[in-house]
Coordinates of C-alpha atoms and ligand atoms in Angstrom, one line a residue:
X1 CA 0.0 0.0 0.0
X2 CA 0.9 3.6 -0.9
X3 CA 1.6 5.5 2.0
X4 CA 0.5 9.0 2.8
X5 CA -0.2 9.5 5.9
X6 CA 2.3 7.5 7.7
X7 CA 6.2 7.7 7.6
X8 CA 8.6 5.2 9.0
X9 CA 12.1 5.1 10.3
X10 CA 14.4 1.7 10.8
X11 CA 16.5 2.4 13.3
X12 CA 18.0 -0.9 13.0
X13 CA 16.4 -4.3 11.1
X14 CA 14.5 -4.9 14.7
X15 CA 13.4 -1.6 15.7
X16 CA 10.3 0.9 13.4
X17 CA 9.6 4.3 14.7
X18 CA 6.3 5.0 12.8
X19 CA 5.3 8.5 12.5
X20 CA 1.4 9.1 12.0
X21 CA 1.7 12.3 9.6
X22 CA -1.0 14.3 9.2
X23 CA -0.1 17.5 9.8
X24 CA -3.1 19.7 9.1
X25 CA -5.1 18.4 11.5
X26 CA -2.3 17.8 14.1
X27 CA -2.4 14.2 13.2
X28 CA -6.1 13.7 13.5
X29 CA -6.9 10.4 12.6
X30 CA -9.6 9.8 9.8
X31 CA -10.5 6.8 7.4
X32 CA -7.4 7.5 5.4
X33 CA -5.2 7.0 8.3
X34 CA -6.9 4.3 9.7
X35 CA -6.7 2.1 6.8
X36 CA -3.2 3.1 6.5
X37 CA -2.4 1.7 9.9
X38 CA -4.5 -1.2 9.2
X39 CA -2.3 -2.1 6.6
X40 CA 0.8 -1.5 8.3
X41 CA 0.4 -3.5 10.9
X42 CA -0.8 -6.5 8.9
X43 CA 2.0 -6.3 6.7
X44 CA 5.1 -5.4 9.0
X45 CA 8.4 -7.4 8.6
X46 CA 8.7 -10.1 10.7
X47 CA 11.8 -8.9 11.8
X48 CA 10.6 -6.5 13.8
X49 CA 11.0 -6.9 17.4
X50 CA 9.8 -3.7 18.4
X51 CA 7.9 -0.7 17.5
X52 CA 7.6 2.6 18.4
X53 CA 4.6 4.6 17.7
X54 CA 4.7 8.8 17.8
X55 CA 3.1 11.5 16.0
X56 CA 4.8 14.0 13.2
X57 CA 6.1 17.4 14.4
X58 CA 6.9 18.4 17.7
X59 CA 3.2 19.6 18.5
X60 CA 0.8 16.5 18.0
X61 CA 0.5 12.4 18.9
X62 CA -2.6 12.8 17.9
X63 CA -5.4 15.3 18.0
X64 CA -7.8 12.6 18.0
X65 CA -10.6 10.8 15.1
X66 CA -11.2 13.6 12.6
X67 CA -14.2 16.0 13.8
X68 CA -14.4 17.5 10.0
X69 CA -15.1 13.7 9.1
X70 CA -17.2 12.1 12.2
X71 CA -19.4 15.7 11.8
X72 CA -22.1 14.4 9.3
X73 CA -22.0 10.5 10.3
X74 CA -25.2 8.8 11.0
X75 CA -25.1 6.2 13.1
X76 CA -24.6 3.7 10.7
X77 CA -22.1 5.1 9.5
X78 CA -20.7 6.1 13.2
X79 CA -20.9 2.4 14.1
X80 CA -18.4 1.5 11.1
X81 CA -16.0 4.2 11.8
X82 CA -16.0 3.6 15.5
X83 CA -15.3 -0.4 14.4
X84 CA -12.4 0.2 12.1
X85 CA -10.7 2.5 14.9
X86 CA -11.5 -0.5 17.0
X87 CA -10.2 -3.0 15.2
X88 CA -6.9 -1.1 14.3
X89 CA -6.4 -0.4 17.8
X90 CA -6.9 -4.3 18.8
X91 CA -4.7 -5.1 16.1
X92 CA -1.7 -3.3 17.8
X93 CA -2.6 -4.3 21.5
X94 CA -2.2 -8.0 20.2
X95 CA 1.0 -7.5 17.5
X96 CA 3.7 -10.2 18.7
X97 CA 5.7 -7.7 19.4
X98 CA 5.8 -4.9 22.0
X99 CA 4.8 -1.4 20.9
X100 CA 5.7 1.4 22.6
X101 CA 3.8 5.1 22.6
X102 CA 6.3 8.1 22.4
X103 CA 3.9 10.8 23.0
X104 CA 5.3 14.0 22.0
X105 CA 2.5 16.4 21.8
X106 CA -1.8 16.1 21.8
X107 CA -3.1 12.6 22.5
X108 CA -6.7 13.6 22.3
X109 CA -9.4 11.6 22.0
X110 CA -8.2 8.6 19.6
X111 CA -4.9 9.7 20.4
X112 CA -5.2 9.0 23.5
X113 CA -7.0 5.8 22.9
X114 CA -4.5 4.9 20.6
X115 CA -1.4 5.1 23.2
X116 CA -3.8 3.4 25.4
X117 CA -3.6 0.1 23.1
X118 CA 0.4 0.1 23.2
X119 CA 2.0 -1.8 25.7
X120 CA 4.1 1.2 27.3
X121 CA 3.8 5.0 26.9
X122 CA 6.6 7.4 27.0
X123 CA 5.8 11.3 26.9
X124 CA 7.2 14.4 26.1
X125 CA 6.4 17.1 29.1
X126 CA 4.3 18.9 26.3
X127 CA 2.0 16.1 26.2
X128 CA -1.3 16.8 27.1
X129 CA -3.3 13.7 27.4
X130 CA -7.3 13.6 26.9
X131 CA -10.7 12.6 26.3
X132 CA -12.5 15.0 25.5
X133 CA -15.2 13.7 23.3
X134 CA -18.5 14.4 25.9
X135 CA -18.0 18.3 24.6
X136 CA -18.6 17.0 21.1
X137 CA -21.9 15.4 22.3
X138 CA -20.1 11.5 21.6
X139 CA -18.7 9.0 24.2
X140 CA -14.8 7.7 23.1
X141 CA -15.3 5.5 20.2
X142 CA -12.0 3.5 19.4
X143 CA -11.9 1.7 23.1
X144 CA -11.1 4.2 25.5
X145 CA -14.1 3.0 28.3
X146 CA -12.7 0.2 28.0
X147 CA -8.7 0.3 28.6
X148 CA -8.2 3.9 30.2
X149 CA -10.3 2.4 33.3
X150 CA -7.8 -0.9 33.4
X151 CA -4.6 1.6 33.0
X152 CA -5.6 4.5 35.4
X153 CA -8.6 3.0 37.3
X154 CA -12.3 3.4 37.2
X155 CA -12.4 6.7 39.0
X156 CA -9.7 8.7 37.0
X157 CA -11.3 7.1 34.3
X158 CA -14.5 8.2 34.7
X159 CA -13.3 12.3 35.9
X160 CA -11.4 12.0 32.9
X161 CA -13.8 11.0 30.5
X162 CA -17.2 12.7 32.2
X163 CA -15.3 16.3 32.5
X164 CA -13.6 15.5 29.2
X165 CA -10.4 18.0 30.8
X166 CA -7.1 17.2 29.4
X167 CA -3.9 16.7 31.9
X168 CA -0.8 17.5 31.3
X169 CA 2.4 15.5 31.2
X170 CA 3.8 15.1 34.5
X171 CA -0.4 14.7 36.1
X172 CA -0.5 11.4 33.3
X173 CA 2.7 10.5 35.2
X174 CA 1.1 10.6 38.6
X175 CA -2.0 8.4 37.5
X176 CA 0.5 6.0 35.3
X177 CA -1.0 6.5 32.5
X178 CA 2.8 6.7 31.3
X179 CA 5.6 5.1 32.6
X180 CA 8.2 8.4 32.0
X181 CA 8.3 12.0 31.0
X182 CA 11.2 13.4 28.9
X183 CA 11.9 16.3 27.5
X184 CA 10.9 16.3 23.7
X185 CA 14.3 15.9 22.6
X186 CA 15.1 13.4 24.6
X187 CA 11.7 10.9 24.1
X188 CA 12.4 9.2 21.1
X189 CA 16.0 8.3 22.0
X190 CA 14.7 7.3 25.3
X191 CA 12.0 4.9 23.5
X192 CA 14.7 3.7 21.2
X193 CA 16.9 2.8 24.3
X194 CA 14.3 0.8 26.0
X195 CA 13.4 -0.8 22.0
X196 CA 17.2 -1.6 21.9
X197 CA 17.0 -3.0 25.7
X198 CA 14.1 -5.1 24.8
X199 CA 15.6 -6.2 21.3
X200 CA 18.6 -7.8 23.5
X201 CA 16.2 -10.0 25.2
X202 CA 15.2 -13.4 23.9
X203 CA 12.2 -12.6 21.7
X204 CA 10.4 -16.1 22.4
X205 CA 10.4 -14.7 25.7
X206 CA 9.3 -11.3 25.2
X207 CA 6.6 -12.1 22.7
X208 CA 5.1 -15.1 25.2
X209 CA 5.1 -12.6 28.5
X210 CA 3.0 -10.1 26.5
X211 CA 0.8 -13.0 25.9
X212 CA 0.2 -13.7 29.4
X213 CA 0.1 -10.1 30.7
X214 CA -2.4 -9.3 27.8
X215 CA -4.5 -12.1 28.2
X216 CA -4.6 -11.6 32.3
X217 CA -6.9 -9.1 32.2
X218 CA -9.7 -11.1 30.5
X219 CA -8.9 -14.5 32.5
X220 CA -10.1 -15.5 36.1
X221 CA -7.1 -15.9 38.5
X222 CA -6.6 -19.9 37.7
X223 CA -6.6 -19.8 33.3
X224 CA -4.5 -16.8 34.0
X225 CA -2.1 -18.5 36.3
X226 CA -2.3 -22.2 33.9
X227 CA -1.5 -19.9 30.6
X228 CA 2.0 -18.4 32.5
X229 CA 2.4 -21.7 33.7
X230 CA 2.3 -23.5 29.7
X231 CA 4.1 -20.6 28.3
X232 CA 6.8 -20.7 30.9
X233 CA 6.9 -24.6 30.5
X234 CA 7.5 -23.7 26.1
X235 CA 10.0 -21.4 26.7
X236 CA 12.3 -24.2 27.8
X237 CA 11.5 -26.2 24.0
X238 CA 13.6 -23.3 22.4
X239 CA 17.1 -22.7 22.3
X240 CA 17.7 -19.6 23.4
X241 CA 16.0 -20.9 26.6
X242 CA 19.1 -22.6 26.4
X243 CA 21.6 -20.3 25.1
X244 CA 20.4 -18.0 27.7
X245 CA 21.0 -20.0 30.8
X246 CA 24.1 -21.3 28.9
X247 CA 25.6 -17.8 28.4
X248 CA 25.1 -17.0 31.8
X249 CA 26.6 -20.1 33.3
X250 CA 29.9 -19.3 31.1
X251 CA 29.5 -15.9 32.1
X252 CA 29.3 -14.9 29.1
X253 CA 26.4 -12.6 26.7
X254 CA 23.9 -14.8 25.1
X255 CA 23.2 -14.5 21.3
X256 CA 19.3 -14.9 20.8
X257 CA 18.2 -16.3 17.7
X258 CA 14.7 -16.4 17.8
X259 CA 14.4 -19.8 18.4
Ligands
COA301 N1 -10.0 16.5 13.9 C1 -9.9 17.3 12.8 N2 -9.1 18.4 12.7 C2 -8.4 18.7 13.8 C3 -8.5 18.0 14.9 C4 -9.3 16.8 15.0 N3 -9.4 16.0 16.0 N4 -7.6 18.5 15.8 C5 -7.1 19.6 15.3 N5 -7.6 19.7 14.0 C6 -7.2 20.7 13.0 C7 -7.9 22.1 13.3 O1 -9.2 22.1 12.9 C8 -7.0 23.0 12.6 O2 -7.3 23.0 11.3 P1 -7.3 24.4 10.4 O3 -5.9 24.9 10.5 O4 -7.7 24.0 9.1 O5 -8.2 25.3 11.1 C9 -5.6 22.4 12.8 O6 -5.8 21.0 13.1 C10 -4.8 23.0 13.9 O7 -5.6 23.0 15.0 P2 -5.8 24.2 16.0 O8 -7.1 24.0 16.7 O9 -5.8 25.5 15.1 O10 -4.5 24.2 16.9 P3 -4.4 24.7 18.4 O11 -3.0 24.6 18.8 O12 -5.1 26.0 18.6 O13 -5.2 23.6 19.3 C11 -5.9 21.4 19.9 C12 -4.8 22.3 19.3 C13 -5.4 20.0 19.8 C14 -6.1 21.8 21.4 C15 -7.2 21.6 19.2 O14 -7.0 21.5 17.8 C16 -8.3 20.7 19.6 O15 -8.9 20.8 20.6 N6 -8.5 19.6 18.7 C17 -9.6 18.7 18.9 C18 -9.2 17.7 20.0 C19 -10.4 16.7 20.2 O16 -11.4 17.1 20.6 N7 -10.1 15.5 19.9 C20 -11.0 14.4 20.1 C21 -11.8 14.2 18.9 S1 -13.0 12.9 19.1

């Protein structure tokens, strides 16, 4: 697929920084992007082990779904848009891989939703983090009742998301709805590090603890438990289960092969 509203950097074979580029509506996210992201995710190179997420510019994640577009939806045609946002944002809560949210500006709205489906969020100390979709007479559409509560809790959930006010960086800290708070210059080489930290891990490993952690939340106490139990159990069928144990028994660094 042609790209234009996405951009992508390789910081090495293992490691995307995607860019969502849209910079006339500070990254707003319409069909267009959507579909975009869609595809991108569906068709990313198995050899990435990680990627990082962030918006274009140095002002915007992501102002949210497109108001010029959502404005004359019905609600058929709501209940689509609201699916494919859905369905995009699913799609990167359940990649393989970890993805990581560098929030350097707005994450409004489906930006904020958006960060919400990455596994961890980074942020610039100009973010300003949001929902404020009850002042344009609609509840959050792409998920956000449904992981913002799980992340920060039901009642900074529900202030957030009834008063619809946006907080700033260091309050999102506070709450954890992000792990860490840089200043802009130093957020994506701070995601980076942590991509490269993760990349030096075994990958087996990574991919089946995001697994368990992901499917936790949906599980009672005993599947949850029996699923970190199997994975754990399949971890030792690999060899860099054994490499690993190996290289640290000859005290030496283990060379992961994704086996
Ligand atoms: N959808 C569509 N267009 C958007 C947008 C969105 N979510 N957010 C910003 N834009 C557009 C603006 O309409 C403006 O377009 P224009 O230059 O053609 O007038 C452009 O992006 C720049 O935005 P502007 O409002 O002029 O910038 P600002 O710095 O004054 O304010 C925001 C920035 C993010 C505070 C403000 O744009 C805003 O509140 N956006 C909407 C956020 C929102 O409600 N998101 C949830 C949607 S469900």
């Amino acid at each position: 697929m042609e790209y234009t509203s996405l951009r992508h950097t390789c910081e090495n074979p293992q490691i995307r920084v995607l860019y969502i580029s849209a910079p006339q509506s500070l990254n707003a996210l319409n069909t267009q992007v959507l579909t975009e992201l869609e595809s991108y995710i569906d068709t990313l190179d198995k050899e990435v082990r990680v990627l990082i997420i962030t918006g274009d510019g140095d002002k915007s994640f992501v102002a949210g779904a497109d108001i010029a577009e959502m404005h004359g939806l019905n609600e058929p045609e709501a209940f689509e848009f609201g699916k494919l946002g859905a369905r995009v944002f699913r799609k990167i809560e359940t990649l393989a891989i970890p993805v990581i949210a560098a929030v350097n500006g707005y994450a409004l709205g489906g930006g904020c939703e958006l960060a919400l489906a990455c596994d961890i969020r980074y942020a610039s100390d100009n973010a300003r983090f949001g929902q404020p979709e009850v002042g344009l007479g609609i509840t959050p559409g792409f998920s956000g009742t449904y992981r913002l509560p799980k992340i920060v809790g039901q009642g900074i959930a529900k202030e957030m998301i009834y008063a619809g006010k946006p907080i700033k960086a260091d309050e999102a800290l506070r709450i954890g709805l992000v792990n860490k708070v840089f200043p802009q210059a130093e957020l994506l080489p701070a995601a980076i590090r942590l991509a490269e930290n993760i990349c030096a891990a075994a990958p087996i490993a990574v991919r089946y603890a995001k697994q368990c952690i992901n499917n936790n939340y949906d599980m009672d106490a005993d599947e949850a438990i029996l699923l970190e139990n199997r994975l754990f159990a399949k971890c030792f069928s690999s060899e860099d289960q054994k490499e690993g144990m190996g290289a640290f028994l000859n005290k030496r660094r283990p060379a992961f092969k994704d086996k």
